[in-house]
Coordinates of C-alpha atoms in Angstrom, one line a residue:
Chain R
M28 CA -21.7 -14.1 -35.7
V29 CA -20.2 -17.0 -37.5
L30 CA -17.1 -17.1 -35.4
S31 CA -16.5 -15.6 -32.1
I32 CA -13.4 -15.8 -29.9
R33 CA -13.4 -14.8 -26.3
D34 CA -10.4 -14.2 -24.1
L35 CA -8.4 -16.9 -25.9
C36 CA -5.0 -18.0 -24.5
A37 CA -3.4 -20.7 -26.5
G38 CA -0.1 -22.3 -27.4
Y39 CA 1.9 -25.4 -27.2
S40 CA 2.4 -27.4 -24.1
G41 CA 4.2 -25.2 -21.6
K42 CA 4.4 -22.3 -23.9
T43 CA 1.6 -19.7 -24.1
I44 CA 1.7 -17.9 -27.4
L45 CA -1.6 -16.2 -27.7
Q46 CA -2.8 -13.9 -24.8
N47 CA -6.3 -12.7 -24.3
V48 CA -7.4 -12.7 -28.0
S49 CA -11.0 -11.6 -28.6
F50 CA -12.8 -10.9 -31.8
S51 CA -15.8 -11.9 -33.8
V52 CA -16.3 -12.6 -37.5
G53 CA -19.6 -12.1 -39.3
K54 CA -20.9 -14.0 -42.4
G55 CA -19.2 -13.1 -45.6
E56 CA -16.2 -11.4 -44.1
L57 CA -12.7 -12.0 -45.5
V58 CA -10.4 -11.5 -42.5
S59 CA -6.6 -11.6 -42.9
L60 CA -4.4 -12.3 -40.0
V61 CA -1.2 -10.3 -40.5
G62 CA 1.8 -9.6 -38.4
P63 CA 5.5 -10.5 -38.0
N64 CA 6.8 -14.1 -37.9
G65 CA 6.2 -15.6 -34.5
A66 CA 3.3 -13.3 -33.7
G67 CA 0.9 -16.3 -33.3
K68 CA -1.0 -16.1 -36.6
S69 CA -0.8 -19.8 -37.4
T70 CA -1.3 -20.8 -33.8
L71 CA -4.5 -18.7 -33.7
L72 CA -5.8 -20.4 -36.9
K73 CA -4.9 -23.9 -35.6
T74 CA -6.6 -23.2 -32.3
I75 CA -9.8 -22.0 -34.0
R76 CA -9.8 -25.3 -36.0
G77 CA -9.3 -27.3 -32.8
L78 CA -5.9 -28.6 -33.8
L79 CA -4.5 -27.0 -30.7
P80 CA -6.4 -26.9 -27.4
A81 CA -7.4 -23.5 -26.0
L82 CA -5.6 -23.0 -22.7
Q83 CA -8.1 -20.4 -21.6
G84 CA -11.1 -18.8 -23.1
K85 CA -13.7 -20.0 -25.6
I86 CA -14.3 -20.3 -29.3
F87 CA -17.8 -20.4 -30.8
L88 CA -18.3 -21.6 -34.3
Q89 CA -21.8 -20.8 -35.6
G90 CA -22.9 -20.4 -32.0
T91 CA -21.5 -23.7 -30.7
D92 CA -18.6 -24.0 -28.4
I93 CA -16.0 -25.9 -30.5
T94 CA -15.1 -28.3 -27.7
K95 CA -18.7 -29.5 -27.9
L96 CA -18.5 -30.3 -31.6
S97 CA -18.0 -33.8 -32.8
E98 CA -15.0 -34.4 -35.2
G99 CA -17.4 -34.8 -38.1
E100 CA -19.7 -31.9 -37.2
F101 CA -16.6 -29.6 -36.9
A102 CA -15.3 -30.7 -40.3
R103 CA -18.7 -29.9 -41.9
R104 CA -18.5 -26.4 -40.5
A105 CA -14.9 -25.3 -40.9
G106 CA -12.3 -26.3 -43.5
Y107 CA -8.6 -25.8 -42.9
L108 CA -5.8 -25.5 -45.4
Q109 CA -2.5 -26.0 -43.7
Q110 CA 0.8 -24.2 -44.5
Q111 CA 3.0 -26.0 -46.9
M112 CA 1.2 -29.3 -47.2
Q113 CA 3.3 -32.3 -48.1
V114 CA 1.8 -35.2 -49.9
P115 CA 3.6 -38.5 -49.3
F116 CA 3.5 -41.1 -52.1
A117 CA 2.3 -40.4 -55.6
Y118 CA -1.3 -39.6 -54.8
T119 CA -3.3 -38.2 -57.7
V120 CA -5.2 -34.9 -57.6
R121 CA -8.5 -36.8 -57.5
E122 CA -7.4 -38.9 -54.5
I123 CA -6.4 -35.8 -52.5
V124 CA -9.5 -33.8 -53.3
Q125 CA -11.6 -36.9 -52.4
T126 CA -10.3 -36.6 -48.8
G127 CA -12.3 -33.4 -48.5
R128 CA -15.5 -35.5 -48.8
Y129 CA -14.5 -37.5 -45.7
P130 CA -16.8 -35.8 -43.2
Y131 CA -19.9 -36.7 -45.3
L132 CA -19.3 -40.4 -45.4
H133 CA -20.0 -43.1 -42.9
W134 CA -17.1 -45.3 -42.0
W135 CA -18.4 -48.1 -44.2
Q136 CA -19.3 -45.9 -47.1
Q137 CA -17.3 -45.2 -50.3
S138 CA -17.5 -42.0 -52.2
G139 CA -20.2 -42.0 -54.8
K140 CA -21.4 -40.2 -57.9
Q141 CA -22.4 -37.0 -56.1
D142 CA -19.0 -36.8 -54.4
E143 CA -17.3 -37.1 -57.8
E144 CA -19.4 -34.3 -59.1
I145 CA -18.4 -32.0 -56.2
I146 CA -14.8 -33.0 -56.6
R147 CA -14.8 -32.1 -60.3
A148 CA -16.7 -28.9 -59.7
S149 CA -14.2 -27.8 -57.0
L150 CA -11.3 -28.5 -59.3
A151 CA -12.9 -26.8 -62.2
Y152 CA -13.6 -23.7 -60.1
T153 CA -9.9 -23.4 -59.1
G154 CA -8.8 -24.2 -62.6
A155 CA -7.1 -27.5 -61.8
L156 CA -9.5 -30.0 -63.3
E157 CA -7.0 -30.8 -66.1
F158 CA -4.7 -32.3 -63.4
L159 CA -7.4 -34.7 -62.2
D160 CA -5.4 -38.0 -62.7
R161 CA -1.9 -36.5 -62.3
P162 CA 0.2 -37.2 -59.2
V163 CA 0.2 -34.1 -57.0
Q164 CA 3.9 -34.3 -56.5
E165 CA 4.5 -33.6 -60.2
L166 CA 2.7 -30.3 -60.1
S167 CA 4.2 -26.9 -59.6
G168 CA 3.7 -25.0 -56.3
G169 CA 0.9 -22.8 -57.8
Q170 CA -0.9 -25.8 -59.3
Q171 CA -0.6 -27.7 -56.0
Q172 CA -2.1 -24.8 -54.1
R173 CA -5.1 -24.7 -56.4
V174 CA -5.6 -28.5 -55.8
F175 CA -5.4 -28.0 -52.0
L176 CA -7.8 -25.2 -52.2
A177 CA -10.2 -27.4 -54.2
K178 CA -9.9 -30.0 -51.5
V179 CA -11.0 -27.5 -48.9
L180 CA -13.8 -26.4 -51.2
A181 CA -15.0 -30.0 -51.7
Q182 CA -15.5 -30.1 -47.9
Q183 CA -18.3 -27.5 -48.5
T184 CA -18.0 -25.7 -45.2
P185 CA -19.4 -22.3 -44.4
V186 CA -16.1 -21.2 -42.8
L187 CA -12.7 -21.6 -44.4
L188 CA -9.5 -21.2 -42.4
L189 CA -6.5 -20.8 -44.7
D190 CA -2.9 -20.7 -43.5
E191 CA -0.8 -18.7 -46.0
P192 CA -2.6 -20.0 -49.0
A193 CA -0.6 -17.8 -51.4
T194 CA 2.8 -17.6 -49.8
G195 CA 5.7 -18.7 -52.1
L196 CA 3.6 -18.5 -55.3
D197 CA 4.2 -16.5 -58.4
L198 CA 2.4 -13.1 -58.3
I199 CA -0.2 -14.2 -60.8
Y200 CA -1.1 -17.3 -58.7
Q201 CA -1.1 -15.2 -55.5
E202 CA -3.6 -12.8 -56.8
E203 CA -5.7 -15.6 -58.3
I204 CA -6.0 -17.3 -54.9
F205 CA -7.0 -14.0 -53.3
R206 CA -9.6 -13.4 -56.0
F207 CA -11.1 -16.9 -55.4
C208 CA -11.3 -16.0 -51.7
R209 CA -13.0 -12.7 -52.3
E210 CA -15.5 -14.3 -54.7
L211 CA -16.3 -17.0 -52.1
C212 CA -16.9 -14.4 -49.5
V213 CA -19.3 -12.5 -51.7
A214 CA -21.1 -15.8 -52.2
G215 CA -21.6 -16.0 -48.4
R216 CA -18.6 -18.0 -47.2
T217 CA -16.6 -16.7 -44.3
I218 CA -12.8 -16.8 -44.6
V219 CA -10.1 -16.3 -42.0
M220 CA -6.6 -16.5 -43.4
V221 CA -3.0 -15.9 -42.5
V222 CA -1.2 -13.6 -45.0
H223 CA 2.3 -12.4 -45.2
E224 CA 2.0 -10.0 -48.1
L225 CA 0.6 -6.8 -46.5
S226 CA -0.3 -5.0 -49.6
L227 CA -2.1 -8.0 -51.1
A228 CA -4.0 -8.5 -47.8
A229 CA -5.0 -4.8 -47.9
R230 CA -6.3 -5.1 -51.4
F231 CA -8.4 -8.2 -51.1
S232 CA -9.5 -8.4 -47.4
S233 CA -12.5 -6.8 -45.9
R234 CA -10.8 -6.7 -42.6
L235 CA -7.3 -7.1 -41.1
L236 CA -6.3 -8.3 -37.8
L237 CA -2.8 -7.2 -36.9
L238 CA -1.1 -9.6 -34.4
S239 CA 2.1 -8.9 -32.5
Q240 CA 3.6 -11.0 -29.7
G241 CA 0.5 -13.0 -29.2
T242 CA -2.0 -10.1 -28.9
V243 CA -4.3 -8.3 -31.3
L244 CA -2.7 -4.9 -31.9
A245 CA -5.3 -3.6 -34.3
D246 CA -8.5 -4.9 -35.9
G247 CA -10.5 -3.2 -38.6
K248 CA -10.5 -2.1 -42.2
P249 CA -7.2 -2.4 -44.0
E250 CA -6.5 1.4 -44.2
K251 CA -7.1 1.7 -40.5
V252 CA -4.8 -1.1 -39.6
L253 CA -1.9 -0.6 -42.0
T254 CA -0.7 2.7 -40.5
P255 CA 3.0 3.5 -40.1
E256 CA 2.6 3.8 -36.3
L257 CA 0.9 0.4 -35.8
L258 CA 3.1 -1.5 -38.3
T259 CA 6.3 0.0 -36.7
K260 CA 5.1 -1.1 -33.4
A261 CA 4.1 -4.6 -34.6
Y262 CA 7.2 -5.3 -36.7
G263 CA 9.7 -3.5 -34.5
A264 CA 11.2 -1.7 -37.4
S265 CA 10.5 1.7 -38.9
I266 CA 7.8 1.2 -41.6
A267 CA 6.3 3.7 -44.0
V268 CA 3.0 3.4 -45.8
T269 CA 2.1 5.4 -48.9
E270 CA -0.8 5.1 -51.3
N271 CA 0.3 4.6 -54.8
P272 CA -1.4 7.3 -56.8
L273 CA -1.5 5.2 -60.0
T274 CA -3.0 2.0 -58.6
G275 CA -4.6 3.2 -55.5
H276 CA -2.8 0.3 -53.7
M277 CA -0.8 0.6 -50.5
D278 CA 3.0 0.6 -50.7
I279 CA 4.6 -0.7 -47.5
Y280 CA 8.3 -0.6 -46.9
T281 CA 10.9 -0.2 -44.2
T282 CA 12.8 3.0 -43.9
G283 CA 16.4 3.7 -42.8
S284 CA 17.6 0.6 -41.0
G285 CA 20.3 2.6 -39.2
R286 CA 22.2 -0.6 -38.3
Q287 CA 25.2 0.0 -40.5
D288 CA 27.7 0.3 -37.7
E289 CA 31.3 -0.8 -37.6
R290 CA 30.6 -4.2 -36.1
R291 CA 28.3 -5.1 -39.1
A292 CA 31.0 -3.9 -41.5
K293 CA 33.4 -6.3 -39.9
L294 CA 31.0 -9.1 -39.9
L295 CA 30.3 -8.5 -43.6
A296 CA 34.0 -8.6 -44.3
T297 CA 34.3 -11.9 -42.6
V298 CA 31.3 -13.3 -44.5
L299 CA 32.8 -12.1 -47.8
G300 CA 36.2 -13.6 -46.8
R301 CA 38.1 -10.4 -46.9
E302 CA 40.9 -9.2 -44.7
V303 CA 39.6 -6.8 -42.1
T304 CA 41.6 -3.6 -42.3
E305 CA 41.9 -2.2 -38.9
Chain A
M16 CA -10.3 -48.2 -63.0
R17 CA -10.4 -50.7 -65.9
R18 CA -6.6 -51.1 -65.7
Y19 CA -7.0 -52.0 -62.0
G20 CA -9.6 -54.6 -62.8
I21 CA -7.2 -56.3 -65.2
I22 CA -4.4 -56.2 -62.6
V23 CA -6.6 -57.8 -60.0
L24 CA -7.6 -60.5 -62.5
V25 CA -4.0 -61.1 -63.4
L26 CA -3.1 -61.4 -59.7
G27 CA -6.0 -63.8 -59.2
I28 CA -4.8 -66.0 -62.1
C29 CA -1.2 -65.9 -60.7
L30 CA -2.6 -67.0 -57.3
L31 CA -4.3 -70.0 -59.0
V32 CA -1.3 -71.0 -61.0
V33 CA 1.0 -70.7 -58.0
G34 CA -1.4 -72.7 -55.9
V35 CA -1.4 -75.5 -58.5
L36 CA 2.4 -75.4 -58.8
S37 CA 2.7 -75.6 -55.0
L38 CA 0.5 -78.7 -54.9
S39 CA 2.4 -80.3 -57.8
W40 CA 6.1 -79.5 -57.1
G41 CA 8.2 -81.2 -54.5
Q42 CA 10.1 -84.5 -53.9
M43 CA 7.1 -86.3 -55.3
K44 CA 6.1 -84.7 -58.6
I45 CA 2.4 -84.8 -59.1
P46 CA 1.0 -84.1 -62.6
F47 CA -1.3 -81.1 -62.8
L48 CA -4.3 -83.3 -63.9
H49 CA -3.8 -85.5 -60.8
V50 CA -3.7 -82.3 -58.7
A51 CA -7.0 -81.1 -60.1
A52 CA -8.6 -84.6 -59.9
G53 CA -7.3 -85.2 -56.4
L54 CA -8.8 -81.9 -55.2
A55 CA -12.1 -82.6 -56.9
Q56 CA -12.4 -86.1 -55.6
G57 CA -11.4 -85.1 -52.1
M58 CA -14.2 -82.5 -52.1
E59 CA -16.5 -85.0 -53.7
L60 CA -17.2 -82.7 -56.7
P61 CA -18.9 -84.4 -59.6
I62 CA -16.0 -83.7 -62.0
L63 CA -12.8 -85.5 -63.0
A64 CA -14.2 -88.5 -61.0
Q65 CA -12.9 -91.0 -63.7
V66 CA -9.2 -89.8 -63.5
P67 CA -7.4 -92.4 -61.3
V68 CA -5.2 -90.7 -58.6
P69 CA -2.8 -93.0 -56.7
A70 CA -3.4 -93.1 -53.0
D71 CA 0.0 -91.8 -52.1
E72 CA -0.5 -88.8 -54.3
M73 CA -3.9 -88.2 -52.7
A74 CA -2.3 -88.3 -49.3
V75 CA 0.5 -85.9 -50.2
I76 CA -2.0 -83.5 -51.7
W77 CA -4.4 -83.5 -48.8
H78 CA -2.2 -84.0 -45.8
I79 CA 1.0 -82.3 -46.7
R80 CA 0.8 -79.8 -49.6
L81 CA -2.7 -78.4 -49.3
P82 CA -2.3 -77.3 -45.6
R83 CA 1.2 -76.1 -46.4
T84 CA -0.1 -74.1 -49.4
I85 CA -3.0 -72.6 -47.5
V86 CA -0.7 -71.6 -44.6
G87 CA 1.5 -69.9 -47.2
L88 CA -1.4 -68.1 -48.8
L89 CA -2.6 -66.9 -45.4
A90 CA 0.8 -65.8 -44.1
G91 CA 1.8 -64.1 -47.4
G92 CA -1.5 -62.3 -47.7
G93 CA -1.4 -61.2 -44.1
L94 CA 2.2 -59.9 -44.4
G95 CA 1.5 -58.2 -47.7
I96 CA -1.6 -56.3 -46.5
S97 CA -0.3 -55.4 -43.1
G98 CA 3.0 -54.2 -44.7
A99 CA 0.9 -51.9 -46.9
V100 CA -1.1 -50.6 -43.9
L101 CA 2.0 -50.0 -41.8
Q102 CA 3.7 -48.1 -44.7
G103 CA 0.5 -46.0 -44.8
I104 CA 0.4 -45.4 -41.1
F105 CA 4.0 -44.2 -41.1
A106 CA 3.7 -42.5 -44.5
N107 CA 7.0 -44.2 -45.2
Q108 CA 7.6 -46.8 -47.8
L109 CA 10.5 -48.3 -45.9
A110 CA 8.3 -49.3 -43.0
D111 CA 7.6 -53.0 -42.6
P112 CA 6.0 -55.3 -40.0
G113 CA 9.3 -55.4 -38.1
I114 CA 9.2 -51.7 -37.4
I115 CA 6.7 -51.8 -34.6
G116 CA 8.5 -54.7 -32.8
V117 CA 6.5 -57.6 -34.1
S118 CA 9.4 -59.8 -35.3
S119 CA 11.6 -59.1 -32.3
G120 CA 8.7 -59.7 -29.9
A121 CA 7.9 -63.0 -31.6
S122 CA 11.5 -64.0 -31.3
V123 CA 11.5 -63.4 -27.6
G124 CA 8.4 -65.4 -27.2
V125 CA 9.9 -68.3 -29.2
V126 CA 13.2 -68.1 -27.3
L127 CA 11.4 -68.4 -24.0
V128 CA 9.3 -71.3 -25.2
I129 CA 12.4 -73.1 -26.3
A130 CA 14.4 -72.3 -23.3
T131 CA 11.8 -73.4 -20.8
G132 CA 11.3 -76.7 -22.7
A133 CA 7.7 -75.9 -23.4
A134 CA 8.3 -76.4 -27.1
G135 CA 8.6 -80.2 -26.5
I136 CA 5.2 -80.5 -24.9
T137 CA 2.9 -79.4 -27.8
M138 CA 3.5 -78.3 -31.3
F139 CA 1.4 -75.2 -30.6
A140 CA 3.8 -73.9 -28.0
L141 CA 6.0 -72.2 -30.6
P142 CA 3.3 -70.4 -32.5
V143 CA 1.5 -69.3 -29.4
G144 CA 4.7 -68.0 -27.9
A145 CA 5.4 -66.1 -31.1
L146 CA 1.9 -64.6 -31.1
V147 CA 2.0 -63.5 -27.5
G148 CA 5.5 -62.1 -27.8
A149 CA 4.6 -60.2 -30.9
L150 CA 1.5 -58.7 -29.5
A151 CA 3.2 -57.8 -26.3
A152 CA 6.0 -56.0 -28.1
V153 CA 3.5 -54.0 -30.2
G154 CA 1.7 -53.1 -27.0
L155 CA 4.9 -51.9 -25.4
T156 CA 5.8 -49.9 -28.5
V157 CA 2.5 -48.1 -28.6
A158 CA 2.5 -47.5 -24.8
M159 CA 5.9 -45.9 -25.0
A160 CA 4.8 -43.6 -27.9
W161 CA 1.5 -42.7 -26.2
R162 CA 1.7 -39.1 -24.9
H163 CA -1.2 -36.8 -23.8
G164 CA -3.7 -39.0 -25.5
R165 CA -1.9 -38.9 -28.8
I166 CA 0.3 -41.3 -30.7
P167 CA 2.8 -39.2 -32.8
V168 CA 4.1 -41.1 -35.8
M169 CA 7.7 -40.2 -35.3
T170 CA 7.7 -41.2 -31.6
L171 CA 6.0 -44.5 -32.6
L172 CA 8.7 -45.2 -35.1
L173 CA 11.5 -44.4 -32.6
S174 CA 9.9 -46.5 -29.8
G175 CA 9.5 -49.3 -32.3
V176 CA 13.2 -49.3 -33.1
V177 CA 14.1 -49.0 -29.4
V178 CA 11.8 -51.9 -28.3
G179 CA 13.1 -54.0 -31.2
M180 CA 16.7 -53.5 -30.1
F181 CA 16.0 -54.1 -26.5
L182 CA 14.1 -57.4 -27.2
A183 CA 16.8 -58.5 -29.7
A184 CA 19.3 -58.1 -26.9
F185 CA 17.1 -60.0 -24.5
S186 CA 16.8 -62.9 -27.0
A187 CA 20.5 -62.9 -27.5
A188 CA 21.1 -63.0 -23.7
V189 CA 18.8 -66.0 -23.4
L190 CA 20.4 -67.7 -26.4
T191 CA 23.9 -67.6 -25.0
I192 CA 22.9 -69.9 -22.2
L193 CA 21.0 -72.4 -24.4
D194 CA 22.5 -75.8 -25.5
V195 CA 23.2 -76.6 -29.1
N196 CA 20.0 -78.5 -29.8
K197 CA 17.8 -75.7 -28.6
L198 CA 19.9 -73.2 -30.4
Q199 CA 19.3 -75.1 -33.6
E200 CA 15.6 -75.2 -33.0
Y201 CA 15.6 -71.4 -32.6
L202 CA 17.7 -70.9 -35.7
F203 CA 15.3 -73.0 -37.7
W204 CA 12.4 -70.9 -36.5
T205 CA 14.1 -67.6 -37.3
I206 CA 14.3 -68.7 -40.9
G207 CA 10.6 -69.0 -41.5
G208 CA 9.4 -72.1 -43.3
L209 CA 6.3 -73.9 -44.3
D210 CA 7.4 -77.4 -43.9
Y211 CA 5.4 -79.7 -41.6
R212 CA 2.4 -77.3 -41.7
R213 CA -0.8 -79.1 -40.8
W214 CA -4.5 -78.3 -40.9
E215 CA -4.2 -77.2 -37.3
H216 CA -1.9 -74.4 -38.5
V217 CA -4.5 -73.4 -41.1
L218 CA -7.2 -73.3 -38.4
L219 CA -5.0 -71.2 -36.1
G220 CA -4.3 -68.6 -38.8
L221 CA -7.6 -68.5 -40.7
G222 CA -9.7 -66.4 -38.3
P223 CA -7.2 -63.7 -37.2
I224 CA -5.7 -63.2 -40.7
L225 CA -8.9 -63.2 -42.7
G226 CA -10.8 -61.2 -40.1
S227 CA -8.2 -58.5 -39.7
S228 CA -7.6 -58.3 -43.4
A229 CA -11.3 -57.8 -44.1
V230 CA -11.5 -54.9 -41.6
M231 CA -8.3 -53.3 -43.0
L232 CA -9.9 -53.5 -46.5
V233 CA -13.0 -51.8 -45.2
L234 CA -10.9 -49.0 -43.6
S235 CA -8.7 -48.4 -46.7
R236 CA -10.4 -45.0 -47.4
Q237 CA -9.7 -43.9 -43.8
L238 CA -6.1 -44.9 -44.3
N239 CA -5.9 -42.7 -47.3
V240 CA -6.8 -39.7 -45.1
L241 CA -4.5 -40.8 -42.2
V242 CA -1.5 -40.9 -44.5
L243 CA -1.7 -37.2 -45.0
G244 CA -0.8 -36.5 -41.4
D245 CA -2.5 -35.6 -38.1
N246 CA -3.6 -32.1 -38.9
E247 CA -4.9 -32.9 -42.3
A248 CA -6.8 -35.9 -41.1
K249 CA -8.3 -34.0 -38.2
A250 CA -9.2 -31.1 -40.5
V251 CA -11.5 -33.4 -42.5
G252 CA -13.1 -34.7 -39.3
M253 CA -11.2 -38.0 -38.6
A254 CA -10.8 -39.4 -35.1
V255 CA -7.1 -39.8 -35.8
K256 CA -6.0 -41.6 -32.7
R257 CA -8.8 -44.1 -32.8
Y258 CA -8.2 -45.1 -36.4
R259 CA -4.4 -45.1 -36.1
L260 CA -4.6 -47.4 -33.1
L261 CA -7.2 -49.6 -34.7
L262 CA -5.2 -50.0 -37.9
L263 CA -2.0 -50.7 -35.9
V264 CA -3.8 -53.4 -33.9
L265 CA -5.2 -55.0 -37.1
A266 CA -1.8 -54.9 -38.9
S267 CA -0.1 -56.3 -35.8
M268 CA -2.7 -59.0 -35.5
A269 CA -2.3 -60.1 -39.1
T270 CA 1.5 -60.0 -38.9
A271 CA 1.8 -61.7 -35.6
T272 CA -0.5 -64.5 -36.8
S273 CA 1.6 -64.9 -40.0
V274 CA 4.8 -65.1 -38.0
C275 CA 3.0 -67.5 -35.6
I276 CA 2.1 -70.0 -38.3
S277 CA 5.2 -69.6 -40.6
G278 CA 8.0 -68.2 -38.6
N279 CA 9.9 -65.0 -39.4
I280 CA 9.6 -64.3 -43.1
G281 CA 11.2 -61.1 -44.3
F282 CA 10.8 -59.0 -47.4
V283 CA 7.1 -59.9 -48.1
G284 CA 5.8 -57.1 -45.9
L285 CA 8.3 -54.6 -47.3
V286 CA 8.7 -55.5 -51.0
V287 CA 5.2 -56.6 -52.0
P288 CA 3.4 -53.3 -51.0
H289 CA 6.2 -51.3 -52.5
M290 CA 5.9 -53.2 -55.8
M291 CA 2.1 -52.9 -55.8
R292 CA 2.3 -49.2 -55.2
L293 CA 4.3 -48.8 -58.4
I294 CA 1.7 -50.8 -60.3
V295 CA -1.7 -49.7 -58.9
G296 CA -0.7 -46.4 -57.2
P297 CA -0.8 -45.3 -53.6
D298 CA -4.6 -45.3 -53.2
H299 CA -5.1 -47.8 -50.4
R300 CA -8.5 -48.8 -51.8
R301 CA -6.6 -50.5 -54.6
L302 CA -3.3 -51.0 -52.9
L303 CA -4.6 -53.2 -50.0
P304 CA -6.4 -55.8 -52.1
A305 CA -3.4 -55.9 -54.5
S306 CA -0.9 -56.4 -51.7
L307 CA -3.1 -59.1 -50.1
L308 CA -3.2 -61.1 -53.4
A309 CA 0.4 -60.4 -54.4
G310 CA 1.7 -61.3 -50.9
A311 CA -0.1 -64.6 -50.9
A312 CA 1.1 -65.5 -54.5
F313 CA 4.7 -64.4 -53.8
L314 CA 5.1 -66.4 -50.6
V315 CA 3.7 -69.6 -52.1
L316 CA 5.7 -69.2 -55.2
C317 CA 8.9 -68.8 -53.1
D318 CA 8.0 -71.9 -51.2
A319 CA 7.3 -73.9 -54.3
V320 CA 10.5 -72.8 -56.0
G321 CA 12.4 -73.6 -52.8
R322 CA 11.3 -77.2 -53.0
V323 CA 12.6 -77.8 -56.5
I324 CA 15.5 -75.5 -57.0
W325 CA 18.0 -77.7 -55.3
S326 CA 17.1 -81.4 -55.8
G327 CA 17.3 -83.5 -52.7
Y328 CA 17.1 -80.4 -50.4
E329 CA 14.4 -77.9 -49.5
V330 CA 15.4 -74.3 -49.3
R331 CA 13.2 -72.7 -46.6
V332 CA 10.8 -70.0 -47.8
G333 CA 12.3 -67.4 -45.5
I334 CA 15.5 -67.8 -47.5
M335 CA 13.8 -67.8 -50.8
T336 CA 11.9 -64.5 -50.1
A337 CA 15.1 -62.8 -49.2
F338 CA 17.0 -64.2 -52.2
I339 CA 14.3 -63.1 -54.6
G340 CA 13.4 -60.0 -52.6
T341 CA 16.8 -58.4 -52.2
P342 CA 17.8 -58.1 -55.8
Y343 CA 14.4 -56.7 -56.6
F344 CA 14.6 -54.2 -53.8
L345 CA 18.1 -53.1 -55.0
Y346 CA 16.7 -52.7 -58.5
L347 CA 13.8 -50.5 -57.1
L348 CA 16.2 -48.4 -55.1
R349 CA 18.5 -47.8 -58.1
K350 CA 15.6 -47.0 -60.3
H351 CA 14.2 -44.6 -57.8
Q352 CA 17.6 -42.9 -57.4
Q353 CA 17.8 -42.4 -61.2
R354 CA 14.5 -40.6 -61.1
L355 CA 15.7 -38.3 -58.3
D356 CA 19.0 -37.5 -60.2

């Protein structure tokens, strides 16, 4: 097992978010963490990367307890792409991707020819090489995300942890990011990522982990996890799932909200600035 | 990369020109040839030996202007590079050496030295007081921000502001009970100046400023990673706390020593890195050397101009940097705003 998590409890100081989470991930798997906002998906990813301490339980990365790994060793084993990365100052694409080479350099070393080669290859792979000397701030969201992905690739880690790598991007870019991920997994990389788009997650992932209120509600192949019963339970709203006969993809949607009561009608009237007729 | 080489070359030439101007300008005008000859003869170099340099010019060059110029170079370079490092640590281009309490701490040290009368005992009482005060203030700022083995940037910023305000109030409280002569002495110190700098000041500043600058230059690649934030830096395997603390200490050391040998000089630590970032970009491997050179040249230029701008008087360098720095900063702000609109 590349990654194995045992009885993990985690969260921020004084507030436990994850409770007794256990699962293992094998080499080449593309695991998507799905579930409603606040279910603990990002917290789980951060804890796996060691950015948040585990309050209880253990995490093993390639067989080693992560608390036993040095900072550098950890960074050579697992890359992490954070949600909505912000770049201060007008750093160029090259300078940002260069930081991915950090774990391979001694403190007194500067990056060399070989690093430059890896940086260029990573950018070329994600289709962002043309932006090499442009400030990251000037790029569009989709272009930036390709740059950040290239930075994680330049880190050359067997495991990649990606927090919502495709959220907020145009459909084309979203699918592109997922395709990159699938290709990387076929090539032997292991990816665990947080995904909001359920149908995209289902199409591209080899496995889904449905989180709800800090626990794993379901774990398995997409069609086993994305059932109306499980999703309704996880999201707290009535959800239907049908397979689209044309595409073979899953259509996931909420059914009958049933919350159109009188109180809401009044609220809406106030919001719209209309007189409430009693 | 080639463009950067040219910029460094230009900065180096500026430094040389400014240095010569600083040795030449002042109440006694010394011709450039005499400056060059005086330096060569003083160092017993086998050039320009036949150029006659009057003894009084020789004395002015070697005993007054050279130490003064070198102190200016050291202080300006130290303020420039540590300003750039602090702006990097805080990922904020409005950060300057004052932000972690250095200036207010130095002021408290100086006020205490003046109030106790220790200033009259030795000429080193003031600089040492400033140094100790500055380092203590930075220590207090960092200690206040330290939580669960981490130093969050935002907390550091806030505790720097709070410590600064508290120490300023403390200085003010002591000042209210001082007599007029001591008040004037303090006032003179707060407007940093390079007058009456001696070789002793050079010796005092040389080690700490050159040493900490050298280490900061070596760590510029690490600073590039640190700028991207805690999570990002940890994700690529950086020991965030260790490097943040180390860079803070180095920047404080350079700043405090600069303040110690030249008094409180504003704007260099803020404007110079800002200006250089526009010219060479935010990559600290280029920004730090550029800020070091530009800071040194800017401060010495301000000092030299201050000596000749108003004949018969000397405008202190702390005033000149603000006079030249403020309009430039306003210009930058407006230009930046236009880009945002």
